Coordinates of C-alpha atoms and ligand atoms in Angstrom, one line a residue:
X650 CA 19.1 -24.4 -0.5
X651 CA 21.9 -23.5 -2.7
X652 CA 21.3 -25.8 -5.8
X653 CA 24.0 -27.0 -8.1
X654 CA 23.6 -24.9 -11.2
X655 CA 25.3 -25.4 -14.0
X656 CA 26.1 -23.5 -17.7
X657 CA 25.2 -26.1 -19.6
X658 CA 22.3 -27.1 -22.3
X659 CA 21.8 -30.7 -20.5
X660 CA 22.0 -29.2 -16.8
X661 CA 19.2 -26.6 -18.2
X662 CA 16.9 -29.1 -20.3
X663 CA 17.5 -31.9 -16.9
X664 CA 16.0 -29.1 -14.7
X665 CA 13.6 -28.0 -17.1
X666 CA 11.7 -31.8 -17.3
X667 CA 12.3 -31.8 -13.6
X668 CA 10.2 -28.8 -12.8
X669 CA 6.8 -29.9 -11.2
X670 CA 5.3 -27.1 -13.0
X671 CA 6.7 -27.6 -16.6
X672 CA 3.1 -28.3 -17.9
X673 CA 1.9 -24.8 -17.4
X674 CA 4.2 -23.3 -20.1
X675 CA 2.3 -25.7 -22.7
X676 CA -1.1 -23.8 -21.7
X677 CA 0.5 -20.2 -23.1
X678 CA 1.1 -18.8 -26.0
X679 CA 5.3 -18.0 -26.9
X680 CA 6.2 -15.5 -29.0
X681 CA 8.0 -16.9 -32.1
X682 CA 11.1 -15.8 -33.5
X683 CA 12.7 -17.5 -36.6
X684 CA 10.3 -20.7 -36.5
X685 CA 11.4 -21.3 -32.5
X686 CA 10.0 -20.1 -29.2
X687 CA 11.7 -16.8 -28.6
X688 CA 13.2 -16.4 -24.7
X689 CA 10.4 -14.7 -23.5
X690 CA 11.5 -12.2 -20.5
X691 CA 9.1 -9.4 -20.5
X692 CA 6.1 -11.0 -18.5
X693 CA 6.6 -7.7 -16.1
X694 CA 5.4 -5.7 -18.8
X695 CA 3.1 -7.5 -20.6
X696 CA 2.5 -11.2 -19.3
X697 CA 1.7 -13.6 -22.2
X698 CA -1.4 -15.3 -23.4
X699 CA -3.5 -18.2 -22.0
X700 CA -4.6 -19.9 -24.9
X701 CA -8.3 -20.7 -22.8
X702 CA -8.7 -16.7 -23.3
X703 CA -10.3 -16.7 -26.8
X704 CA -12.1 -19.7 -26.5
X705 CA -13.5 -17.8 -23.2
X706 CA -13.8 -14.0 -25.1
X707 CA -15.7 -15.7 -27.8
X708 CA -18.2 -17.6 -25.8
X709 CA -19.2 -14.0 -24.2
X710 CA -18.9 -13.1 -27.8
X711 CA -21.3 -16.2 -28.1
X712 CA -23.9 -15.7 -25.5
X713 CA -23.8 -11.5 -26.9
X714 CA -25.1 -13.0 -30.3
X715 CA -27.5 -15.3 -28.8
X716 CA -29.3 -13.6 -25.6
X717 CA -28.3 -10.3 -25.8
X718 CA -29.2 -8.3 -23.5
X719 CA -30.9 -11.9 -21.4
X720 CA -27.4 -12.1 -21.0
X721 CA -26.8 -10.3 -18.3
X722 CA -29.0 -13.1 -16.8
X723 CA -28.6 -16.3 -18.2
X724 CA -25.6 -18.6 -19.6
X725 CA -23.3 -19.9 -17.8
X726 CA -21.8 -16.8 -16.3
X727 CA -24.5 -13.9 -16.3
X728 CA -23.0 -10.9 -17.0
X729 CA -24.3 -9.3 -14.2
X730 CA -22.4 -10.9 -11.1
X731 CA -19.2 -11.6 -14.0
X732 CA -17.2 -9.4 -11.7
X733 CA -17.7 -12.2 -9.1
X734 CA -16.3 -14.7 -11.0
X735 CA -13.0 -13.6 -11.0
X736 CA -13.1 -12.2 -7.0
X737 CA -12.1 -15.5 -5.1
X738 CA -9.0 -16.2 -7.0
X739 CA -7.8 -12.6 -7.2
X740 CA -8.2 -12.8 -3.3
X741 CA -6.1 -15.9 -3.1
X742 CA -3.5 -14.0 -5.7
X743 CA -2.9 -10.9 -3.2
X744 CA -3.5 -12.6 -0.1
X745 CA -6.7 -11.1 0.7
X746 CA -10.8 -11.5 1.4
X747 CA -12.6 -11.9 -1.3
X748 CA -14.6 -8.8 0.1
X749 CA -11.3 -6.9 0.3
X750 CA -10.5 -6.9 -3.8
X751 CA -12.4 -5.8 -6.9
X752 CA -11.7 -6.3 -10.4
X753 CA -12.0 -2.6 -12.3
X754 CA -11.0 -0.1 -13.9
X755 CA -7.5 0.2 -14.8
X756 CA -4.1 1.0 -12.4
X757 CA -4.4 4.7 -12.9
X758 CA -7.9 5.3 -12.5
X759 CA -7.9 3.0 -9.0
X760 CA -4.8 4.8 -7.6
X761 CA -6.9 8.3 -7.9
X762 CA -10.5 6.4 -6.8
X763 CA -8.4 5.3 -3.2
X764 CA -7.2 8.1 -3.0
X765 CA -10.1 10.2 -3.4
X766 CA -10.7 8.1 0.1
X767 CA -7.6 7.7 1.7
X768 CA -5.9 11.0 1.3
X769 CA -7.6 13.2 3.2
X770 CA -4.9 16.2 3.8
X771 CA -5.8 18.5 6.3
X772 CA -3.4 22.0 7.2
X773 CA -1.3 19.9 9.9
X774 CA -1.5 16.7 8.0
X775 CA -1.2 17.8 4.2
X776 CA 2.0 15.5 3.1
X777 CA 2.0 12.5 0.9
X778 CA 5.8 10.4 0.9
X779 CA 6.5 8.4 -1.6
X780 CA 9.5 7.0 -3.5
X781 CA 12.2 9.5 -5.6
X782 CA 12.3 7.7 -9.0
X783 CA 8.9 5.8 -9.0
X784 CA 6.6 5.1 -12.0
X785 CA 5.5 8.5 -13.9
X786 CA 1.8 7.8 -13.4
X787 CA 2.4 7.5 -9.7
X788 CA 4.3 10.7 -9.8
X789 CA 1.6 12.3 -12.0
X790 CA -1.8 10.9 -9.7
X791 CA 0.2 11.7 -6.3
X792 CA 1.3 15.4 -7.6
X793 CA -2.1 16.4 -8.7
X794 CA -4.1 14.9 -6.1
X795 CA -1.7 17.0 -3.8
X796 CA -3.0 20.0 -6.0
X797 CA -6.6 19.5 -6.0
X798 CA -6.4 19.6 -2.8
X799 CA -5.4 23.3 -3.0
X800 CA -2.0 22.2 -1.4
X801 CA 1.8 23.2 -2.8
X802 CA 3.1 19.7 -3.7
X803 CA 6.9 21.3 -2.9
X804 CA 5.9 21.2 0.2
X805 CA 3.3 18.1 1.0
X806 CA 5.4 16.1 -2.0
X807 CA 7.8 14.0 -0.1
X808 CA 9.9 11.8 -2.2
X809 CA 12.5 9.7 -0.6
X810 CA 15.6 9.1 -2.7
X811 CA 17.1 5.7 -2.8
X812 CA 20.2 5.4 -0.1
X813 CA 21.5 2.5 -1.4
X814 CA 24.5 2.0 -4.0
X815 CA 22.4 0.5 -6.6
X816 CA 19.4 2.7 -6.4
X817 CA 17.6 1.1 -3.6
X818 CA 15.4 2.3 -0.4
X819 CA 16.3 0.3 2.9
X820 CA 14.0 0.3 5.5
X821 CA 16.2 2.7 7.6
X822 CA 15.6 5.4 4.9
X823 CA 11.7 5.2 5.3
X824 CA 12.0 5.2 9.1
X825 CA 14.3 8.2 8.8
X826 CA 11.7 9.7 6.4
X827 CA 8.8 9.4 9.1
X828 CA 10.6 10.2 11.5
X829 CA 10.7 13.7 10.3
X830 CA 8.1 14.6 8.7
X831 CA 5.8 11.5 10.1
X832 CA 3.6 13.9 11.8
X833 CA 2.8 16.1 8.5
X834 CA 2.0 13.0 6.4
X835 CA -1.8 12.0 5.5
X836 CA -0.6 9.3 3.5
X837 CA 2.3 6.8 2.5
X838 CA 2.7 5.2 -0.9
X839 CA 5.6 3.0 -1.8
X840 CA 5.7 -0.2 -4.5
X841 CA 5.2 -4.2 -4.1
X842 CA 7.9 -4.2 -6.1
X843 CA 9.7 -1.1 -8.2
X844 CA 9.5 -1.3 -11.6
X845 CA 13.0 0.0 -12.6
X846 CA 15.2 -1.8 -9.8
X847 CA 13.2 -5.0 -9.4
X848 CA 13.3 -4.4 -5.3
X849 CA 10.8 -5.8 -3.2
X850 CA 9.5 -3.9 -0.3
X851 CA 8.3 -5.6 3.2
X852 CA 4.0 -4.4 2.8
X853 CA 4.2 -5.3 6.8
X854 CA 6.6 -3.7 8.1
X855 CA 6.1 -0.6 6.0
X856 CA 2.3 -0.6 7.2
X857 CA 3.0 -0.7 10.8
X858 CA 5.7 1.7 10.1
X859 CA 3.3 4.3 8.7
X860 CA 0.2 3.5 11.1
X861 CA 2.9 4.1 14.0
X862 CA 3.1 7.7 12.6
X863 CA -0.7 8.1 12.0
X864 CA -0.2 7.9 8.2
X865 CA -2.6 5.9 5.6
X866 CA -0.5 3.3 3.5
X867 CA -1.0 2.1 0.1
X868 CA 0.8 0.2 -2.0
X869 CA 0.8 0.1 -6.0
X870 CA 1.4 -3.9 -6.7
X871 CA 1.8 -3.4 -10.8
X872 CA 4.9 -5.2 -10.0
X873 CA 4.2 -7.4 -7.0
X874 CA 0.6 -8.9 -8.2
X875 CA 1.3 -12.7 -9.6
X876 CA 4.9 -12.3 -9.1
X877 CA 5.3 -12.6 -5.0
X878 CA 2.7 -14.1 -2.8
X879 CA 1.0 -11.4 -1.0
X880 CA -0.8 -11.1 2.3
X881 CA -2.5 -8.0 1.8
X882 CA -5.0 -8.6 4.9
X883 CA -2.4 -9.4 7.1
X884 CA 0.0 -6.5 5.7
X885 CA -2.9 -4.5 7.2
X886 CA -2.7 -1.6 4.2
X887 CA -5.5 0.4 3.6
X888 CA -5.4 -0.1 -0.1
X889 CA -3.8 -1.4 -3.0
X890 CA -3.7 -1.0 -6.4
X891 CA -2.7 -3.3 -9.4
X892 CA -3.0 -3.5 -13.2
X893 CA -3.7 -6.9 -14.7
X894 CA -1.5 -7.5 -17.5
X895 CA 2.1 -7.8 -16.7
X896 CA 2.6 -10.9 -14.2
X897 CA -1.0 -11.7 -14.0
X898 CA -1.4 -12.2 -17.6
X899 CA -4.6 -11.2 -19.0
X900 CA -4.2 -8.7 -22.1
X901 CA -2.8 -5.5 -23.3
X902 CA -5.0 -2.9 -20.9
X903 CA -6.2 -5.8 -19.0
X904 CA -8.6 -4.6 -16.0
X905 CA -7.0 -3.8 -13.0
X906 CA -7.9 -4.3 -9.3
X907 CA -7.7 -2.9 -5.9
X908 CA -7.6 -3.4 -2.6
X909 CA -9.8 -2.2 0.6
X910 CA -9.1 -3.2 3.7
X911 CA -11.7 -4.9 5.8
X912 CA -11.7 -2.1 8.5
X913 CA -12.9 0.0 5.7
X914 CA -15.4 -2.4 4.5
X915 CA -18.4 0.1 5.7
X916 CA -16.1 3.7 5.9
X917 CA -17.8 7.1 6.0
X918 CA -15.0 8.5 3.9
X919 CA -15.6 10.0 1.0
X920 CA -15.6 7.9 -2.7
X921 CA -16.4 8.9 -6.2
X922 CA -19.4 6.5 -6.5
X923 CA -21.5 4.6 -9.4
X924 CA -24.3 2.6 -9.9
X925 CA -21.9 -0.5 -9.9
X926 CA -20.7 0.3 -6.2
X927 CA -24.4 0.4 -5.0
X928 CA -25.6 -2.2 -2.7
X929 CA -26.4 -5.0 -5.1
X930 CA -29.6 -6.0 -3.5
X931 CA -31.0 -2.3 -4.0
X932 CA -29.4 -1.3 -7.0
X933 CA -32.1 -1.5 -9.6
X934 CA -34.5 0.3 -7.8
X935 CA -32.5 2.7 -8.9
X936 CA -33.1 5.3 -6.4
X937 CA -31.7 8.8 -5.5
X938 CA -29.4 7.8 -2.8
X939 CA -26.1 6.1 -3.1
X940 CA -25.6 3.3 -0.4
X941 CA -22.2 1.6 -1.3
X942 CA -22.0 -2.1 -1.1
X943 CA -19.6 -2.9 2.1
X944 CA -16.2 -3.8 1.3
X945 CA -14.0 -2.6 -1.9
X946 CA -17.1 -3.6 -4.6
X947 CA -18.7 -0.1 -3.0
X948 CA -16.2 1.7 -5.2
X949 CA -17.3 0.5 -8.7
X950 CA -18.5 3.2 -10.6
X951 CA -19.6 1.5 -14.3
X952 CA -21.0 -2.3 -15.0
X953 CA -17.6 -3.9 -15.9
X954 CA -16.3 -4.9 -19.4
X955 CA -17.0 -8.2 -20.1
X956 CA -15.0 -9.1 -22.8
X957 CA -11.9 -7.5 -20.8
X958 CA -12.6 -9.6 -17.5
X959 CA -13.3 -12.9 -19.1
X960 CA -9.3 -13.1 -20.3
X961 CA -8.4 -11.9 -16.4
X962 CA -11.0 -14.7 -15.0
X963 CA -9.0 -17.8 -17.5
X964 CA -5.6 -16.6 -16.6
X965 CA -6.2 -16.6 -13.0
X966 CA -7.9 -20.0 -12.7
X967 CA -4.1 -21.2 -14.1
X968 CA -3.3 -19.0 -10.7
X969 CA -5.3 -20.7 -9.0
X970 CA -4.5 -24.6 -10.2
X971 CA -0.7 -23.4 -9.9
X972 CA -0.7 -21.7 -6.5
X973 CA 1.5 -18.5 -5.7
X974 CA 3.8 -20.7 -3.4
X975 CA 4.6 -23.1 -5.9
X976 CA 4.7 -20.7 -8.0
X977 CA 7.9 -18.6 -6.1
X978 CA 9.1 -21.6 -5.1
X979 CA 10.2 -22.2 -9.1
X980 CA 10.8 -17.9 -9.3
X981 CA 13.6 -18.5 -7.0
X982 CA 15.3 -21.1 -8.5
X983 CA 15.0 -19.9 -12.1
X984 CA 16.1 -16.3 -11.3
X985 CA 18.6 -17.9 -9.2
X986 CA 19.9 -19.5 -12.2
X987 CA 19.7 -16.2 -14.2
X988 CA 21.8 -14.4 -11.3
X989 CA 24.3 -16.9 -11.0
X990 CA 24.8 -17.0 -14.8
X991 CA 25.6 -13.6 -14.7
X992 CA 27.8 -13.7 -11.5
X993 CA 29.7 -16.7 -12.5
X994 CA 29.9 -16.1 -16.4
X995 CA 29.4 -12.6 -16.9
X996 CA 30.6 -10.6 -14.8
X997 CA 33.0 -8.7 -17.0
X998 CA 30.2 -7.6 -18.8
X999 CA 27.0 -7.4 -16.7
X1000 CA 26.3 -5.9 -13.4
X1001 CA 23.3 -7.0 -11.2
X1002 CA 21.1 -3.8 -9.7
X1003 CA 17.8 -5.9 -7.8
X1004 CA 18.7 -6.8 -4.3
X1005 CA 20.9 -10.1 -4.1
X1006 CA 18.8 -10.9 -0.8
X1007 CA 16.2 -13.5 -3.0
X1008 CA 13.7 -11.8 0.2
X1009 CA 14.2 -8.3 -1.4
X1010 CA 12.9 -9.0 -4.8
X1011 CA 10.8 -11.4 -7.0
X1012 CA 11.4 -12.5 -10.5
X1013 CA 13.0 -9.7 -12.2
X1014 CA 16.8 -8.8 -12.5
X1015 CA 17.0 -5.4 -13.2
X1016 CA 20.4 -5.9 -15.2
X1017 CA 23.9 -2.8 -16.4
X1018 CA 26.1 -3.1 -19.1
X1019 CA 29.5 -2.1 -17.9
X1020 CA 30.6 0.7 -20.1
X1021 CA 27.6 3.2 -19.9
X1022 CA 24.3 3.7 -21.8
X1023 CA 26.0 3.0 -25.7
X1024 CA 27.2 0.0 -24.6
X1025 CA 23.5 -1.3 -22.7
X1026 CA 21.4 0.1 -25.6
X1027 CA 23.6 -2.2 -28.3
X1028 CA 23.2 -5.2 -25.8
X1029 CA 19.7 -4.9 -25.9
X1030 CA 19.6 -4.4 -29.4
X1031 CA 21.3 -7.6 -30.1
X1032 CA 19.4 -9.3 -27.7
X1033 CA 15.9 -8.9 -29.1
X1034 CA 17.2 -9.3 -32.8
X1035 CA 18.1 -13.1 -31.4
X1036 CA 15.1 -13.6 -29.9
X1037 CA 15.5 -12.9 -26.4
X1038 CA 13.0 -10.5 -25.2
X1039 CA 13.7 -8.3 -22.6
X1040 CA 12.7 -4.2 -22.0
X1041 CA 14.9 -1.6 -21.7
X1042 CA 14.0 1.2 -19.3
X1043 CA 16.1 4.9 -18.9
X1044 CA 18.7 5.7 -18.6
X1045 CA 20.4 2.3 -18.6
X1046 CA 18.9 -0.8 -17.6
X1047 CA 17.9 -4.1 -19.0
X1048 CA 15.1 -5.7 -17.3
X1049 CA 14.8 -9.5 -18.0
X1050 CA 12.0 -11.7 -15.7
X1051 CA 11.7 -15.0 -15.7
X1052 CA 8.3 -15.8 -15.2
X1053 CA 7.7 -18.8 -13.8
X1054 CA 4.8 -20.2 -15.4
X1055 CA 6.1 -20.0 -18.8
X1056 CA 9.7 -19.2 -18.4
X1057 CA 12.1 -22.3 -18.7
X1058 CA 15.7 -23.1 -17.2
X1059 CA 17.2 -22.7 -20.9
X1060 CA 15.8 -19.6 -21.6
X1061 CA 17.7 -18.1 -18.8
X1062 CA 20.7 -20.0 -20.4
X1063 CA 19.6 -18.7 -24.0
X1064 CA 19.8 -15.2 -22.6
X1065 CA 23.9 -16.2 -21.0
X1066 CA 24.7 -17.7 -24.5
X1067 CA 23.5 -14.6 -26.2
X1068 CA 25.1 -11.8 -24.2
X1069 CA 28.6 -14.0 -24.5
X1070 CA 28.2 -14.0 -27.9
X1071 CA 27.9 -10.0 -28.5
X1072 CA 30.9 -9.3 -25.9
X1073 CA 33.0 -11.8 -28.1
X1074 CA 31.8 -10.0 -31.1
X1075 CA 32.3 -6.4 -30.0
Ligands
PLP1561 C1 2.8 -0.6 -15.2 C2 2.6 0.4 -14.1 C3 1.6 1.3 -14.2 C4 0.7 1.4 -15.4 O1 -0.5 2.0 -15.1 P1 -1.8 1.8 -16.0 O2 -2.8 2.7 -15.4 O3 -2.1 0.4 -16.0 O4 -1.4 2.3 -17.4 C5 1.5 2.2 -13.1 N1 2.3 2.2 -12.1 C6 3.4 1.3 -12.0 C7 4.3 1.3 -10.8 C8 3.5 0.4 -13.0 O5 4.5 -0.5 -13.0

């Protein structure tokens, strides 16, 4: 298991027409820079594009000009069930039954939808823990949730700092964390993966962890959805939330998804509801009373945006013909590569944050300039003015993810050979 990797543009292009799964990159579209394909690392923030999605927009586009509003009933996929089209494979991407996950919505507006359900503070039980550090609109839904509830979130807002050198949470911190305040938490919320170090966290473990201490547990996969394989059903979370366009490819604001777990599939917890989360069969009676559909389609509210899901239904058929283990199969060799580039030609310059334990994270290395912020921010600079597209995130790291659907062996390399460059330069 430890390949022979080497820094070289004929090791890189030999692996490259080796990998089984070469022909996918041909089915995206790669940013240019300078008349070449740019090294294209930012699929964690905004995946790139199938090139089926306009053919597939404009044939809704199509059918809109032709039936309109028949469509909802006829051509190929009536617009009616569309939502269905995309379940099965967005299922197989998380690791869950199709009943379990919806296509809606967007990341933001699902986080506060579970939650509406699945944190239920009470006097005894008000807390919510969650990460120190974690993505603003987590921090934002979590802290005002805690106040519409009427609670104080100084007090029922528990955020566990990172105990490890580089910015990460072990699994000893969360047990300490429970441990004290278990008893006083409704509900526990942690990443797939965290955006800002690249760790991933064990959904399992952490679920068991929290049910142990009578907590819900939810995760927010923006990070984790398309890049790791998931078992969400098996994880046995109550929910999960996602947004669609970073690793799962399917356009700027891209609907998003979530999660319910079968056990839930028929709950008498409270929901927001819509005419969308209505039991199909019933809904255009259109009656006073709401009677949610089982599973996580009972927490639709609107009839969904077609021309938004028919780029999320292309881009996960290439899921689907590509399969998530294959598909981290390749992640961990071609981050491998990236890590071992910067640990055996690099090191004087670049420091590694995400987990070297390939277990504890997925495609992204969340990467530190030696010499502080200046020094990272010029990096950067220089890298995306050669064509190697990465993000920066505050205060001071570089995020660069090989993807593995589109991502080659010698962009990884392309990224080593530009870095080399500017420390040489400056
Ligand atoms: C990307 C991301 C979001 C974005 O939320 P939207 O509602 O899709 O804008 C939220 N949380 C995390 C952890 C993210 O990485």
């Amino acid at each position: 298991m430890s390949p022979a990797y080497e820094a070289t543009t004929a090791w890189a292009q030999a692996a490259d027409a080796a990998d089984p799964l070469r022909a996918f990159r041909d089915e995206f579209l790669i940013p240019p820079h300078e008349g070449r394909d740019s090294a294209y690392f930012c699929g964690n923030s905004l995946g790139l594009q199938p090139r089926a999605v306009r053919a597939a927009v404009e044939a809704e586009l199509d059918y809109w000009g032709e039936l309109g509003v028949e469509g909802h009933f006829k051509g190929r996929l009536p617009w009616m069930d569309y939502h269905e089209f995309v379940r099965d494979h967005l299922a197989e991407v998380v690791g869950a039954r199709p009943s379990e996950v919806v296509a809606m919505n967007t990341l933001g507006v699902n986080l506060h939808l579970m939650m509406v359900s699945f944190y239920r503070p009470t006097a005894a039980r008000p807390a919510i823990l969650m990460e120190a550090g974690a993505f603003p609109t987590d921090r934002y839904a979590l802290e005002s949730q805690v106040r519409f509830h009427g609670f104080d979130p100084a007090e029922a807002l528990i955020e566990l700092e990172a105990d490890e050198p580089n910015g990460t949470l072990s699994m000893a911190a969360i047990e300490r964390a429970l441990a004290e305040h278990g008893h006083r938490v409704a509900l526990l919320m942690l990443p797939g993966v965290q955006y800002r170090t690249g760790q991933a966290f064990d959904l399992q473990a952490i679920t068991e962890l929290g049910h142990r201490h009578g907590c819900m547990v939810g995760f927010d996969l923006a990070h984790a959805v398309g890049n790791l394989p998931l078992r969400l059903h098996d994880s046995g979370a109550d929910f999960a939330i996602w947004c669609s366009y970073k690793y799962l490819n399917s356009g700027p604001g891209a609907v998003g998804g979530a999660f319910v777990h079968e056990r839930h599939a028929n709950t008498a917890l409270p929901r927001f509801a819509g005419w969308w989360g209505h039991d199909k069969a019933t809904r255009f009676q259109m009656g006073p009373e709401f009677v949610p559909t089982p599973g996580a389609d009972g927490w639709q509210l609107s009839n969904p945006p077609i021309l938004a899901l028919a780029p999320l239904r292309v881009s996960l058929e290439v899921f689907h013909r590509a399969g998530m283990a294959r598909l981290r199969e390749k992640s961990l060799r071609l981050t491998g590569y990236l890590e071992w580039l910067v640990d055996t030609q690099l090191a004087d310059v670049l420091d590694v944050v995400t987990p070297a334990d390939p277990a504890r994270r997925g495609a992204q290395l969340s990467i530190r300039v030696r010499g502080g912020r200046e020094r990272g921010r010029a990096l950067f600079e220089h890298l995306m003015a050669h064509g190697v597209i990465g993000d920066w995130r505050e205060p001071d790291v570089i995020r660069i993810s090989p993807v593995p659907l589109y991502n080659r062996y010698a962009d990884c390399l392309a990224f080593a050979e530009a870095v080399r460059a500017w420390a040489r330069a400056g």
